[in-house]
XYZ file of C-alpha atoms in Angstrom:
705
model
C -13.712 -20.538 -5.115
C -14.981 -18.249 -7.837
C -15.195 -14.489 -7.327
C -18.997 -14.587 -7.177
C -18.916 -17.468 -4.722
C -16.498 -15.513 -2.553
C -18.915 -12.612 -2.555
C -21.709 -14.969 -1.505
C -19.615 -16.353 1.350
C -18.196 -13.053 2.558
C -21.054 -10.620 2.215
C -23.969 -12.242 3.974
C -24.939 -14.709 1.295
C -24.682 -12.249 -1.586
C -26.841 -13.312 -4.516
C -25.572 -11.834 -7.788
C -28.132 -9.081 -8.110
C -26.936 -7.257 -11.202
C -29.431 -5.837 -13.681
C -29.580 -7.632 -17.018
C -29.524 -6.118 -20.465
C -32.795 -4.263 -20.188
C -31.482 -2.457 -17.073
C -27.925 -1.737 -18.213
C -28.917 1.739 -19.336
C -30.034 2.414 -15.781
C -26.652 1.245 -14.463
C -24.885 3.585 -16.868
C -27.062 6.469 -15.806
C -26.600 5.703 -12.120
C -22.840 5.549 -12.588
C -22.698 9.231 -13.344
C -25.924 10.986 -12.405
C -26.028 12.672 -9.007
C -22.408 11.933 -8.029
C -20.767 14.785 -6.216
C -23.843 16.960 -6.610
C -23.538 18.156 -3.018
C -27.215 19.088 -2.647
C -26.931 19.659 1.077
C -25.491 22.585 2.977
C -21.815 23.466 3.009
C -21.329 21.374 6.116
C -22.073 18.225 4.097
C -19.402 18.919 1.450
C -16.227 16.942 2.102
C -14.484 18.502 -0.892
C -14.704 19.928 -4.393
C -13.001 19.070 -7.671
C -13.108 21.845 -10.270
C -16.225 23.142 -8.540
C -17.986 19.751 -8.399
C -18.945 18.891 -4.832
C -18.175 15.646 -3.039
C -21.042 14.954 -0.657
C -20.043 13.575 2.720
C -22.777 10.921 2.782
C -21.734 9.631 -0.649
C -18.072 9.689 0.367
C -18.848 7.790 3.572
C -20.851 5.225 1.590
C -17.807 4.561 -0.593
C -15.616 4.124 2.470
C -18.070 1.586 3.894
C -18.161 -0.312 0.596
C -14.357 -0.426 0.574
C -14.321 -1.594 4.209
C -16.718 -4.398 3.334
C -14.629 -5.393 0.329
C -11.289 -5.521 2.122
C -12.468 -6.545 5.572
C -11.178 -5.523 8.964
C -7.550 -5.935 7.892
C -7.908 -2.672 5.974
C -7.444 0.306 8.289
C -10.145 2.947 8.008
C -7.685 5.836 7.810
C -5.997 4.166 4.822
C -9.359 3.642 3.152
C -10.262 7.322 3.616
C -7.113 8.319 1.746
C -7.597 5.714 -0.973
C -11.256 6.615 -1.540
C -10.347 10.316 -1.647
C -7.755 9.767 -4.399
C -10.125 7.466 -6.284
C -12.953 10.013 -6.079
C -10.739 12.812 -7.410
C -9.651 10.545 -10.258
C -13.256 9.616 -11.106
C -14.484 13.228 -11.166
C -11.520 14.588 -13.123
C -11.757 11.841 -15.734
C -15.559 12.114 -16.013
C -15.164 15.826 -16.704
C -12.627 15.012 -19.416
C -14.911 12.360 -20.943
C -17.840 14.777 -20.973
C -15.768 17.500 -22.606
C -14.640 15.100 -25.336
C -18.095 13.532 -25.719
C -16.858 10.041 -24.827
C -19.550 7.528 -23.886
C -19.755 3.858 -23.018
C -23.073 2.597 -24.322
C -25.252 -0.238 -23.108
C -24.321 -2.199 -26.238
C -20.620 -1.805 -25.432
C -21.196 -3.014 -21.878
C -23.144 -5.951 -23.297
C -20.221 -6.755 -25.627
C -17.748 -6.607 -22.757
C -19.813 -8.784 -20.431
C -20.884 -11.394 -22.955
C -18.275 -11.134 -25.713
C -15.242 -13.338 -26.373
C -13.153 -11.291 -23.904
C -15.660 -11.387 -21.059
C -14.275 -10.430 -17.621
C -12.677 -13.271 -15.698
C -15.065 -13.012 -12.753
C -17.947 -13.766 -15.108
C -16.118 -16.537 -16.961
C -15.323 -18.244 -13.673
C -19.017 -18.628 -12.962
C -20.278 -19.612 -16.412
C -17.512 -21.724 -17.961
C -18.097 -25.421 -18.562
C -15.293 -27.129 -16.575
C -15.329 -30.090 -18.908
C -14.981 -28.164 -22.192
C -13.652 -24.789 -21.065
C -16.428 -23.075 -23.038
C -17.871 -19.796 -21.743
C -21.635 -20.407 -21.654
C -22.845 -17.019 -22.861
C -26.523 -17.933 -23.033
C -26.465 -19.274 -19.486
C -24.891 -16.016 -18.277
C -27.520 -13.928 -20.106
C -30.349 -16.075 -18.796
C -29.019 -15.810 -15.269
C -28.795 -12.024 -15.503
C -32.306 -11.838 -16.901
C -33.632 -14.066 -14.121
C -32.161 -12.064 -11.259
C -33.279 -8.675 -12.521
C -36.412 -9.259 -10.439
C -34.275 -8.965 -7.291
C -33.942 -5.190 -7.517
C -34.439 -4.834 -3.743
C -31.526 -7.135 -2.966
C -29.253 -5.138 -0.583
C -26.160 -6.619 -2.211
C -26.940 -5.139 -5.626
C -25.104 -1.928 -4.747
C -22.029 -3.877 -3.641
C -21.919 -5.953 -6.819
C -22.405 -2.893 -8.999
C -19.680 -0.988 -7.137
C -17.169 -3.839 -7.265
C -17.722 -5.125 -10.803
C -20.080 -3.217 -13.083
C -18.977 0.382 -12.492
C -15.249 -0.490 -12.745
C -16.008 -2.265 -16.047
C -17.651 0.899 -17.382
C -14.850 3.078 -16.037
C -12.205 0.865 -17.621
C -13.983 1.019 -20.976
C -14.086 4.821 -20.941
C -10.456 5.039 -19.835
C -9.354 2.784 -22.684
C -11.192 5.013 -25.166
C -9.566 8.118 -23.721
C -6.063 6.641 -23.802
C -6.555 5.328 -27.342
C -7.669 8.780 -28.482
C -4.540 10.390 -27.051
C -2.101 7.698 -28.133
C -3.224 7.998 -31.749
C -2.372 11.702 -31.669
C 1.313 11.010 -30.992
C 3.657 11.451 -33.963
C 7.443 11.744 -34.247
C 8.786 13.391 -37.441
C 11.914 12.095 -39.134
C 13.964 15.209 -38.292
C 13.389 14.665 -34.578
C 14.658 11.097 -34.830
C 17.686 12.280 -36.805
C 18.441 14.890 -34.152
C 18.101 12.249 -31.410
C 20.504 9.884 -33.210
C 22.975 12.723 -33.710
C 22.794 13.666 -30.038
C 23.304 10.057 -28.989
C 26.491 9.858 -31.078
C 27.916 13.290 -30.161
C 31.109 13.426 -28.080
C 33.305 16.266 -26.871
C 36.765 16.758 -25.406
C 37.728 19.715 -23.256
C 40.135 21.058 -20.660
C 39.046 22.688 -17.422
C 40.020 24.165 -14.091
C 37.857 23.359 -11.042
C 37.699 24.772 -7.530
C 35.443 22.553 -5.358
C 32.919 23.997 -2.918
C 34.435 21.773 -0.224
C 37.468 24.093 -0.213
C 35.327 26.486 1.889
C 33.815 25.277 5.187
C 30.018 25.428 5.414
C 30.328 27.111 8.810
C 32.022 30.061 7.133
C 28.823 30.861 5.207
C 25.851 32.515 6.929
C 22.334 32.153 5.479
C 19.711 34.628 6.686
C 15.937 34.306 6.488
C 16.011 36.995 3.785
C 18.414 34.833 1.774
C 16.033 31.866 2.016
C 13.025 33.998 1.107
C 14.798 35.448 -1.930
C 15.803 31.951 -3.066
C 12.220 30.692 -2.694
C 10.892 33.584 -4.803
C 13.544 32.935 -7.444
C 12.711 29.196 -7.646
C 8.951 29.015 -6.852
C 8.317 25.654 -8.550
C 11.025 24.043 -6.447
C 9.378 25.158 -3.201
C 5.718 24.774 -4.038
C 3.656 22.578 -1.713
C 0.297 21.130 -2.703
C -1.173 21.170 0.799
C -0.608 22.861 4.123
C 1.898 21.479 6.592
C 3.071 22.279 10.102
C 6.196 21.639 12.115
C 6.494 20.810 15.797
C 9.098 20.333 18.470
C 8.309 17.788 21.179
C 9.588 16.154 24.331
C 8.464 12.717 25.484
C 8.096 10.907 28.796
C 8.387 7.126 28.678
C 5.621 4.998 30.143
C 7.286 1.659 29.495
C 7.412 -1.132 32.037
C 9.688 -0.431 35.000
C 11.984 -2.994 36.599
C 9.316 -3.516 39.271
C 6.632 -4.061 36.603
C 8.820 -6.598 34.809
C 9.519 -8.485 38.025
C 5.810 -8.598 38.888
C 4.909 -10.066 35.476
C 7.690 -12.640 35.721
C 6.502 -13.613 39.212
C 2.896 -13.952 37.964
C 4.011 -16.328 35.235
C 6.171 -18.325 37.622
C 3.201 -18.896 39.960
C 1.196 -20.336 37.039
C 3.965 -22.660 35.876
C 3.153 -25.671 38.059
C -0.574 -25.613 37.253
C 0.244 -25.204 33.545
C 2.517 -28.267 33.707
C -0.038 -30.519 35.406
C -3.290 -29.521 33.691
C -4.821 -31.910 31.165
C -7.161 -29.260 29.762
C -4.521 -27.061 28.141
C -6.943 -25.064 26.023
C -9.279 -24.393 28.950
C -6.371 -23.321 31.150
C -4.972 -20.930 28.502
C -8.392 -19.391 27.961
C -8.994 -19.000 31.699
C -5.712 -17.284 32.598
C -5.474 -15.494 29.192
C -2.441 -15.522 26.940
C -1.054 -13.201 24.264
C -0.497 -16.312 22.147
C -3.846 -18.101 21.673
C -4.070 -21.862 21.983
C -3.625 -23.648 18.626
C -5.044 -27.154 18.660
C -2.807 -28.379 15.869
C 0.728 -29.442 14.984
C 3.513 -27.296 13.547
C 6.407 -28.821 11.618
C 9.729 -28.353 13.359
C 11.228 -26.457 10.419
C 8.345 -23.957 10.596
C 8.885 -23.152 14.285
C 10.555 -19.734 14.029
C 9.979 -18.513 17.588
C 12.638 -17.814 20.191
C 14.207 -20.922 21.771
C 12.698 -23.186 19.106
C 15.486 -25.780 19.504
C 14.928 -26.064 23.251
C 11.159 -26.365 22.788
C 11.473 -29.109 20.143
C 13.595 -31.140 22.576
C 11.013 -31.061 25.394
C 9.414 -34.307 26.536
C 5.624 -34.531 26.322
C 4.148 -32.617 29.275
C 7.397 -30.745 29.994
C 7.385 -26.931 30.303
C 10.157 -24.569 29.200
C 10.591 -21.007 30.432
C 9.818 -18.335 31.334
C 11.730 -16.803 28.401
C 11.375 -13.531 26.526
C 9.824 -13.510 23.051
C 9.198 -10.049 21.575
C 7.517 -8.104 24.401
C 6.236 -11.170 26.268
C 7.351 -13.525 28.993
C 6.457 -17.006 27.729
C 6.050 -20.541 29.043
C 6.027 -23.294 26.384
C 4.524 -26.739 27.080
C 5.036 -29.742 24.808
C 1.710 -31.554 24.403
C 2.386 -34.080 21.638
C 4.400 -34.798 18.483
C 3.820 -36.689 15.251
C 4.983 -36.985 11.661
C 3.217 -34.510 9.357
C 3.413 -33.751 5.620
C 4.551 -30.344 4.369
C 2.040 -30.388 1.505
C -1.096 -32.305 0.597
C -3.348 -32.711 -2.394
C -7.010 -33.512 -1.776
C -10.257 -33.540 -3.659
C -13.636 -32.971 -2.118
C -17.351 -32.477 -2.593
C -19.221 -30.022 -0.365
C -22.926 -30.104 0.498
C -23.794 -26.978 2.467
C -26.422 -26.763 5.168
C -26.027 -23.033 5.790
C -24.218 -19.790 4.970
C -23.379 -16.944 7.357
C -25.572 -18.552 10.031
C -28.577 -18.922 7.696
C -29.844 -22.426 6.965
C -29.956 -23.284 3.261
C -30.616 -27.033 3.518
C -31.763 -29.211 6.386
C -29.047 -31.242 8.061
C -30.838 -34.551 7.445
C -31.170 -33.917 3.698
C -27.553 -32.774 3.431
C -26.300 -35.854 5.311
C -28.370 -38.177 3.150
C -27.041 -36.460 -0.001
C -23.366 -36.698 1.004
C -23.838 -40.356 1.989
C -25.399 -41.050 -1.415
C -22.478 -39.312 -3.130
C -20.026 -41.396 -1.106
C -21.803 -44.662 -2.058
C -21.943 -43.652 -5.713
C -18.213 -42.977 -5.835
C -17.470 -46.221 -4.015
C -19.604 -47.923 -6.650
C -17.517 -46.486 -9.502
C -19.189 -43.139 -10.268
C -16.912 -40.502 -11.824
C -15.684 -38.137 -9.101
C -15.583 -35.104 -11.409
C -19.176 -35.699 -12.520
C -20.240 -35.742 -8.874
C -18.342 -32.466 -8.280
C -19.995 -30.720 -11.231
C -23.458 -31.990 -10.334
C -23.545 -31.756 -6.539
C -20.689 -29.727 -4.986
C -21.585 -26.357 -3.448
C -17.953 -25.232 -3.721
C -18.272 -23.429 -7.047
C -14.574 -22.608 -7.299
C -13.425 -26.223 -7.170
C -15.761 -27.270 -10.003
C -13.150 -26.037 -12.437
C -10.430 -28.197 -10.833
C -12.352 -31.473 -10.409
C -12.775 -30.659 -6.716
C -8.989 -30.682 -6.168
C -6.954 -28.442 -3.878
C -3.268 -28.243 -2.905
C -2.445 -27.057 0.611
C 0.812 -26.423 2.469
C 1.186 -27.039 6.185
C 1.292 -23.260 6.756
C -2.355 -23.142 5.615
C -3.506 -25.615 8.261
C -4.792 -22.922 10.631
C -6.825 -21.266 7.875
C -8.813 -24.415 7.081
C -11.770 -25.837 8.942
C -10.312 -28.033 11.642
C -12.187 -31.178 10.581
C -11.115 -30.735 6.956
C -7.479 -30.020 7.867
C -7.181 -33.045 10.146
C -8.287 -35.421 7.387
C -5.862 -33.830 4.900
C -2.789 -33.647 7.158
C -3.318 -36.235 9.900
C -4.710 -39.015 7.752
C -2.838 -40.913 5.066
C -2.839 -41.002 1.285
C -5.912 -42.798 0.004
C -8.143 -41.948 2.982
C -11.787 -41.221 2.077
C -13.836 -39.533 4.791
C -17.081 -37.629 5.348
C -16.776 -34.822 7.897
C -19.188 -32.225 9.203
C -17.963 -28.624 9.324
C -19.402 -25.608 11.109
C -17.709 -22.213 11.001
C -18.597 -18.533 10.624
C -18.786 -18.685 6.813
C -20.687 -21.876 6.207
C -21.753 -25.235 7.562
C -22.152 -28.545 5.811
C -20.643 -31.904 4.911
C -17.408 -32.605 3.020
C -16.609 -35.861 1.273
C -12.791 -35.802 1.194
C -10.261 -38.004 -0.562
C -6.549 -37.583 0.241
C -4.705 -37.884 -3.085
C -1.127 -37.184 -2.054
C 1.068 -36.146 0.890
C 4.687 -34.964 0.613
C 7.540 -33.731 2.773
C 6.978 -35.611 6.034
C 8.881 -34.392 9.099
C 8.367 -34.247 12.876
C 5.634 -31.836 13.934
C 4.843 -30.586 17.430
C 1.746 -29.497 19.325
C 2.815 -26.816 21.789
C 0.790 -24.653 24.162
C 2.137 -21.185 24.935
C 1.296 -19.119 28.005
C 2.456 -15.568 27.206
C 2.095 -12.454 29.337
C 2.964 -9.018 27.911
C 5.671 -6.965 29.602
C 3.447 -3.919 30.032
C 3.746 -0.971 32.335
C 1.614 -1.058 35.453
C -1.033 1.565 36.044
C 1.150 3.219 38.669
C 4.028 3.537 36.186
C 1.694 4.969 33.572
C 0.228 7.404 36.101
C 3.678 8.550 37.141
C 4.741 9.251 33.531
C 1.461 11.036 32.895
C 1.932 13.190 35.991
C 5.470 14.246 35.006
C 4.293 15.074 31.469
C 1.336 17.068 32.818
C 3.617 19.000 35.176
C 5.942 19.864 32.284
C 3.044 20.938 30.056
C 1.482 22.993 32.837
C 4.642 25.040 33.350
C 5.450 25.384 29.631
C 2.715 27.557 28.185
C 4.832 29.258 25.511
C 7.917 28.630 23.389
C 10.348 30.269 25.828
C 9.065 28.297 28.840
C 9.002 25.066 26.799
C 12.666 25.439 25.841
C 13.766 26.581 29.325
C 12.005 23.668 31.072
C 13.368 21.153 28.573
C 16.873 22.468 29.222
C 16.426 22.356 33.035
C 15.173 18.756 32.945
C 17.825 17.606 30.482
C 15.262 16.819 27.801
C 16.258 17.070 24.146
C 13.348 18.397 22.047
C 12.990 16.577 18.715
C 11.818 18.229 15.506
C 9.148 17.061 13.043
C 8.815 19.215 9.945
C 5.998 17.881 7.801
C 2.704 17.173 9.580
C -0.230 17.250 7.107
C -3.831 18.071 8.126
C -5.198 14.666 7.110
C -2.413 12.585 8.647
C -3.415 9.964 11.192
C 0.142 9.511 12.393
C 2.807 12.067 13.190
C 5.826 11.178 11.008
C 8.562 9.584 13.062
C 6.476 9.600 16.243
C 3.428 7.372 15.866
C -0.321 7.233 15.391
C -2.484 9.765 17.159
C -5.131 11.582 15.140
C -6.033 13.718 18.166
C -2.511 15.140 18.250
C -2.676 15.991 14.538
C -6.007 17.735 15.049
C -4.575 19.716 17.988
C -1.647 20.853 15.824
C -4.089 22.286 13.259
C -6.570 23.713 15.736
C -3.913 25.865 17.429
C -1.308 28.409 16.372
C 2.469 28.666 16.192
C 4.011 28.949 19.656
C 1.233 27.017 21.425
C 2.176 24.129 23.715
C -0.024 21.046 24.009
C -1.266 19.061 26.942
C 0.264 15.544 27.078
C -0.807 13.143 24.323
C -0.365 9.408 24.728
C 1.506 8.038 21.692
C 2.539 4.407 21.917
C 4.317 3.881 25.225
C 5.104 7.532 25.884
C 3.470 10.835 26.711
C 4.274 13.634 24.297
C 4.156 17.400 24.874
C 4.370 19.326 21.584
C 5.223 22.899 20.615
C 3.990 24.197 17.245
C 7.091 25.734 15.657
C 5.960 26.537 12.122
C 2.916 26.920 9.857
C 3.168 26.497 6.069
C 0.060 27.164 4.034
C -0.634 25.684 0.618
C 1.469 27.411 -2.022
C 5.042 28.580 -1.492
C 6.748 27.117 1.549
C 7.463 29.248 4.550
C 11.085 30.159 5.278
C 11.315 27.668 8.163
C 9.804 24.885 6.061
C 12.032 25.570 3.043
C 15.298 26.202 4.916
C 16.447 22.535 5.284
C 16.390 22.013 1.507
C 17.196 25.579 0.398
C 20.090 26.288 2.747
C 22.644 23.882 1.160
C 21.873 25.340 -2.272
C 22.237 28.921 -1.017
C 25.528 28.014 0.673
C 26.839 26.694 -2.649
C 25.691 29.855 -4.433
C 27.552 32.012 -1.887
C 30.613 29.791 -2.098
C 30.524 30.041 -5.881
C 30.475 33.830 -5.756
C 33.304 33.849 -3.221
C 35.396 31.494 -5.367
C 34.769 33.577 -8.488
C 35.719 36.786 -6.685
C 38.880 35.422 -5.044
C 40.133 32.542 -7.226
C 39.175 33.529 -10.772
C 40.353 37.127 -10.999
C 41.524 36.910 -14.561
C 44.069 35.325 -16.821
C 44.475 35.159 -20.581
C 44.972 31.392 -20.685
C 43.519 28.397 -18.883
C 46.961 27.688 -17.456
C 47.169 31.226 -16.006
C 43.685 30.839 -14.485
C 44.728 27.513 -12.939
C 47.840 29.080 -11.417
C 45.812 31.955 -9.934
C 43.301 29.493 -8.451
C 45.981 27.217 -7.044
C 44.716 24.335 -9.210
C 45.920 22.332 -12.206
C 44.496 22.086 -15.706
C 42.621 18.837 -16.215
C 41.263 17.202 -19.351
C 38.166 15.142 -20.204
C 38.031 13.167 -23.455
C 35.099 11.679 -25.377
C 32.347 12.850 -23.033
C 28.995 11.713 -24.428
C 26.169 14.192 -24.949
C 23.585 11.435 -24.313
C 25.254 10.274 -21.068
C 27.131 13.348 -19.824
C 29.124 11.770 -17.015
C 32.498 13.482 -16.623
C 35.312 11.369 -15.104
C 36.485 12.621 -11.682
C 33.660 15.194 -11.648
C 30.389 13.336 -12.091
C 27.169 14.858 -13.395
C 27.723 18.535 -14.288
C 25.185 19.545 -16.969
C 26.399 23.162 -17.235
C 29.994 22.026 -17.798
C 28.884 19.511 -20.417
C 26.828 22.183 -22.154
C 29.864 24.464 -22.350
C 31.995 21.626 -23.739
C 29.531 21.088 -26.619
C 29.144 24.841 -27.279
C 30.828 25.317 -30.661
C 31.406 29.019 -29.955
C 33.704 28.035 -27.066
C 35.974 25.731 -29.085
C 39.515 26.923 -28.401
C 38.203 29.640 -26.108
C 37.860 30.071 -22.367
C 34.399 30.155 -20.762
C 33.256 32.439 -18.005
C 33.323 30.812 -14.532
C 30.532 28.220 -14.285
C 28.866 27.530 -10.921
C 28.166 23.806 -11.065
C 26.882 21.173 -8.666
C 30.196 20.453 -6.929
C 32.301 23.545 -7.587
C 33.164 26.387 -9.952
C 34.624 25.547 -13.379
C 36.320 27.331 -16.242
C 36.154 25.330 -19.485
C 38.117 25.419 -22.747
C 36.493 23.468 -25.569
C 38.907 21.273 -27.544
C 36.735 19.372 -30.031
C 33.169 18.298 -30.801
C 32.589 15.256 -32.960
C 30.707 12.010 -33.308
C 31.346 8.393 -32.469
C 31.964 5.959 -35.268
C 28.830 4.618 -36.933
C 27.067 2.588 -34.251
C 24.528 1.073 -36.615
C 21.580 3.023 -35.196
C 18.734 3.072 -37.709
C 16.903 6.411 -37.872
C 13.542 4.901 -38.834
C 13.761 2.300 -36.065
C 14.551 5.102 -33.614
C 11.614 7.160 -34.901
C 9.186 4.245 -34.463
C 10.548 3.471 -30.993
C 10.204 7.109 -29.903
C 6.669 7.283 -31.290
C 5.702 4.082 -29.463
C 7.058 5.485 -26.197
C 5.092 8.709 -26.667
C 1.938 6.732 -27.426
C 2.391 4.628 -24.291
C 3.109 7.635 -22.072
C 0.542 10.053 -23.493
C -2.547 8.623 -21.805
C -0.982 8.207 -18.360
C 0.833 11.556 -18.477
C -2.304 13.383 -19.577
C -4.359 11.884 -16.746
C -1.685 12.887 -14.240
C -1.623 16.378 -15.746
C -5.407 16.667 -15.476
C -5.315 15.741 -11.799
C -2.406 18.088 -11.118
C -4.190 20.972 -12.856
C -7.514 20.296 -11.116
C -8.636 22.764 -8.487
C -9.243 20.584 -5.454
C -10.749 21.785 -2.188
C -10.128 19.305 0.631
C -12.488 19.571 3.636
C -11.754 16.124 5.075
C -10.305 17.692 8.208
C -13.806 18.912 9.109
C -15.171 15.346 9.091
C -12.380 12.929 10.073
């Protein structure tokens, strides 16, 4: 189906209510006027970008639009994050466009919509399937005709999904073109690059690895970490606040008694399941984690546990109980047949309704489909009938044809699927379909069927292995008792030790997280962490199949990390710094020659030949930029360097030679053009990332979500 047809089907019979050329100026104005104005009180401001407010009502509207677009499969918490990032991007880029005076006029929008490179969603609707020609005049006339539908509630959706992104894309292309044309690489830069790529060096060195000193021999104080953070602020800068916790958990999973009770329940249902003739009714009455599927599945597609045993059941025979995932399952063979793996059909659809709303009376629709069937039987061209009568707009471009695999069976209307997969090639049938999206009549012709193999209809009665309420209550009571007696850090740690519980650490909980990293989803727990202070102990929170009691162990505000937050990454670096100083003080006490230095350090002189400047990997050492830099330092040729604290140890280097590889055939002008092209390609993206990074963003989402 076409994009517009999908919108009609999905969004309550959406009619394309976009404003035609005379109203495009209004669309442009509405795209930018009033956004983020934040006219209400402070409590309605969900954030600011460079001082421009993001109103909560407008932000919520965008979330709802996104939810409608992506459906229930899109989690709301994910949409909140996505809409937030999109809103920041929109505001930052709009500010850049305004500063540069960039505009996207109504004429430019007209050219994009109705020009030779019209968007695909528009071409899909107004392209002649016979000739492939985009019918521009038809598109313009259609737009002009629907401009009277300004009160259509789906206008906002269509504008948000198609028109505004088209405008945004046009402005972004202008911005990126402006920046890319400013990129230029002079010849001298290309010459220097070619020279660097060809440069090689040989040198001798003495190395004492950090591993020669045990990490446990080095002590790192909080003052050491703090000093290191202040010395390397960019390395320990965090863009938003974070907190760390320690927690203990109390399992509320099913006990042995719970498991036995569930198994016994399933066993008592086994005989009735085996003898019933109304399998679907029985499954619905007793409830099952695996819903009844009134269809066949090819044997090769049966990927569940015990598939071989199930395929070998006789009709009416029951297998189990067996465990599949977290369920006890009974499987009953109902029937088997041969079934194709793929089918090709063509059809014509006459709809009687959409989204529960009648669009054509059933009697008229039935008479029309019968007339179509007679016309085709009498020799009428099938494709002509599709173009003239089918209400499936998407299939008009493919002569009404569709290819389906057997895995798509469950996603099709049952009546349609049964003709395609259970019939035979050449079958021509009229079927009536009623589902949540639409109702109507299909005339279906089965063109081809391939990949036949045995297929099975199986009913599954599955009961989850869940904890009983008594088990849950018991776990909750133990967790509550622990929390009640652990009101501070000291008590928390003492009680954990007494009960043999090992507290686990989580270092990076963000204020807008919906899940605690490594633990699970619980927005209430995240909110508690940010509504309390370091040292506080929580009441039990239910996370998955456990109760969690948390202790806030650290608070890191936006900016430089706290000592506790930075220690895990800073400590190894500080240890190496201290090791380096110790090695320099004890191993490299002097020596006029490299050989004398090696003897004093208890090491041997080693040599590296033809190390490339462009790819400075040193054999037996690895990546040591400082060592490579010393090797290419012409002032150190034939001389001994000062001790160099590298990534893996301390080095003393003696340069031997610096030269160039033999002519590799690299063309300077080709290199210059390639470099310039890379800069042009990167300039737009890098500049947009830089704008967003430099933007002053105030995030108040925690106050609303």
